GROMACS .gro file of C-alpha atoms in nm:
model
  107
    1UNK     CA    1  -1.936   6.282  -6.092
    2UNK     CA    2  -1.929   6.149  -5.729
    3UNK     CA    3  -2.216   5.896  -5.606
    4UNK     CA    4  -2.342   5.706  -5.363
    5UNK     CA    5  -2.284   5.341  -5.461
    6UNK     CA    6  -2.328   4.990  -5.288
    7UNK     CA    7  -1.989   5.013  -5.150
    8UNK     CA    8  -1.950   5.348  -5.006
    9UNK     CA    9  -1.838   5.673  -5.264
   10UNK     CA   10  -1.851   5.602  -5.616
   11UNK     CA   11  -1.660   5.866  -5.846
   12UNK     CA   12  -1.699   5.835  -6.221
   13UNK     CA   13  -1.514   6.054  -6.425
   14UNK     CA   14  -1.630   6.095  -6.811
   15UNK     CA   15  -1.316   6.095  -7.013
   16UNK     CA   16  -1.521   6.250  -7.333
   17UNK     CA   17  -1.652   6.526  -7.159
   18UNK     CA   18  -1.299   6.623  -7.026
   19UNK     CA   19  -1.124   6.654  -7.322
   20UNK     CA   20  -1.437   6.777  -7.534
   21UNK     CA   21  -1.404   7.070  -7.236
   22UNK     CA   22  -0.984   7.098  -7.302
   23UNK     CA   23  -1.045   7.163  -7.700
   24UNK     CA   24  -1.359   7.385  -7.608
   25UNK     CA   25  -1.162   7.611  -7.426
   26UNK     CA   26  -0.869   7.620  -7.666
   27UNK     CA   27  -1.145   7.622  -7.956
   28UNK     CA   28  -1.225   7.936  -7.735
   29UNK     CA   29  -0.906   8.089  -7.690
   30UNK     CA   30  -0.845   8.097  -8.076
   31UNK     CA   31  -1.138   8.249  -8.128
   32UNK     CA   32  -1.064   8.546  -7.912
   33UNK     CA   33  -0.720   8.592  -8.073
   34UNK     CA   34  -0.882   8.593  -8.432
   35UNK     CA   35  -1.115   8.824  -8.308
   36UNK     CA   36  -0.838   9.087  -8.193
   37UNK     CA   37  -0.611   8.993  -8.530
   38UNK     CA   38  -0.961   9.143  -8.703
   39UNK     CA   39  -0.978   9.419  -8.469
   40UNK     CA   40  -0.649   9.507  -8.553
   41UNK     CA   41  -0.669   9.544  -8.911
   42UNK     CA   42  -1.038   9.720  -8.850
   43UNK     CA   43  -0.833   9.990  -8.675
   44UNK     CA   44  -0.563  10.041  -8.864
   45UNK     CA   45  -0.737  10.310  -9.025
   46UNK     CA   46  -0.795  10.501  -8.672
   47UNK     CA   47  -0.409  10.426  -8.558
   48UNK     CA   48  -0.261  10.660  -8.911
   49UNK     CA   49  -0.497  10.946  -8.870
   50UNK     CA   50  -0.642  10.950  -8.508
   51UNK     CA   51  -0.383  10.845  -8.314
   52UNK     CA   52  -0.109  11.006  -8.491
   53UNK     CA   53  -0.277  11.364  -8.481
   54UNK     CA   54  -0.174  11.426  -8.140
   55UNK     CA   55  -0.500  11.511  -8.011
   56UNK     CA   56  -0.563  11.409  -7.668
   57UNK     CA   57  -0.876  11.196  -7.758
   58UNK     CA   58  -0.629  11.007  -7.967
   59UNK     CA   59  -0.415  10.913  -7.717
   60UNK     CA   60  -0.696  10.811  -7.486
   61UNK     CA   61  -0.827  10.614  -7.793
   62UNK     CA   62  -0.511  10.500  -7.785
   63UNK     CA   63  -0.456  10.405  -7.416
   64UNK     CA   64  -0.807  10.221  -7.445
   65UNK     CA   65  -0.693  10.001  -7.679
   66UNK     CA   66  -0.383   9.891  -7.541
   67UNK     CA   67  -0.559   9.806  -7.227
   68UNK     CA   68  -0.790   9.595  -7.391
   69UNK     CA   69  -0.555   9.441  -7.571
   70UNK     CA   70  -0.374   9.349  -7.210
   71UNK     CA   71  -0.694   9.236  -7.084
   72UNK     CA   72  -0.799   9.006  -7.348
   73UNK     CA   73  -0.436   8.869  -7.361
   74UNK     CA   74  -0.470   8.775  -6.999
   75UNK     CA   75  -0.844   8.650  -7.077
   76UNK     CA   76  -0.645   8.413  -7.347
   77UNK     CA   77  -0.361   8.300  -7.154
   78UNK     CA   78  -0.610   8.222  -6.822
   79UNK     CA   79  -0.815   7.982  -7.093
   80UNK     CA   80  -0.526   7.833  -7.246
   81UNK     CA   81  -0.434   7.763  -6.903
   82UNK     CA   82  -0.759   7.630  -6.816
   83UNK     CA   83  -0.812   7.397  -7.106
   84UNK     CA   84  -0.470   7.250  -7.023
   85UNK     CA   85  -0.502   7.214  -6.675
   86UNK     CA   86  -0.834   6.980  -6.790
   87UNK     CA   87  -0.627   6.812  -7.045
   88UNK     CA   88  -0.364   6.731  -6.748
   89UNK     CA   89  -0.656   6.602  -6.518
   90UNK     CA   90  -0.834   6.389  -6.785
   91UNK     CA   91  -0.455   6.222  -6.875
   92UNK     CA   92  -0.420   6.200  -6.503
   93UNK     CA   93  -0.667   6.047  -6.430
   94UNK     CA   94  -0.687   5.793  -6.687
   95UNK     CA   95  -0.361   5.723  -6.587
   96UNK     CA   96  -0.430   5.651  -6.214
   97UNK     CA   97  -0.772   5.430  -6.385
   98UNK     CA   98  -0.519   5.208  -6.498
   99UNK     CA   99  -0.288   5.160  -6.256
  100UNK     CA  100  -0.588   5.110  -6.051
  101UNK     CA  101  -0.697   4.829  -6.286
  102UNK     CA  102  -0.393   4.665  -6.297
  103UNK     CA  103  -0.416   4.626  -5.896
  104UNK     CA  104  -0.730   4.395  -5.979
  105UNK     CA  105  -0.662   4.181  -6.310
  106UNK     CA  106  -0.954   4.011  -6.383
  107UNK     CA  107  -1.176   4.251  -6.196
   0.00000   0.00000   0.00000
């Protein structure tokens, strides 16, 4: 959060809230993959009869799937990539809090 203190800029930056955001989005992530582990077995069913019949709706059935499937795999990896970006800023940045303090013992 940035503010106006009695000093000039005042940022404040809520530790808590950045990693309960980094396991959020991982929580997330997770959640999306179980989700397409039960759509898998949910179709199973379609993929030995549909699919294999060689009908042309079957192979768009087909087709649609496999493009979801890329979709929500990117959806996943762009969270994943996400929630550790946050992680890296909130370990940053306590990082740099520290040095920071250690410029001021005492302080």
């Amino acid at each position: 959060m940035h503010s106006q203190g009695n000093g000039g800029d005042v940022v404040s930056v809520n530790f808590s809230q950045l990693a309960n955001s980094s396991e959020s989005l991982s929580n997330r992530a997770n959640a999306l993959e179980r989700h397409m582990h039960e759509l898998d077995g949910s179709l199973a069913y379609l993929r030995n009869t549909w699919y294999q019949s060689g009908s042309a709706a079957g192979a768009q059935a087909q087709q649609a799937e496999n493009d979801l499937r890329a979709a929500i795999g990117e959806m996943v990896a762009v969270i994943r990539n996400f929630s550790a970006n946050t992680g890296k800023a909130m370990t940053d940045q306590m990082a740099m809090e520290r040095t920071n303090a250690n410029l001021f013992p005492g302080g």
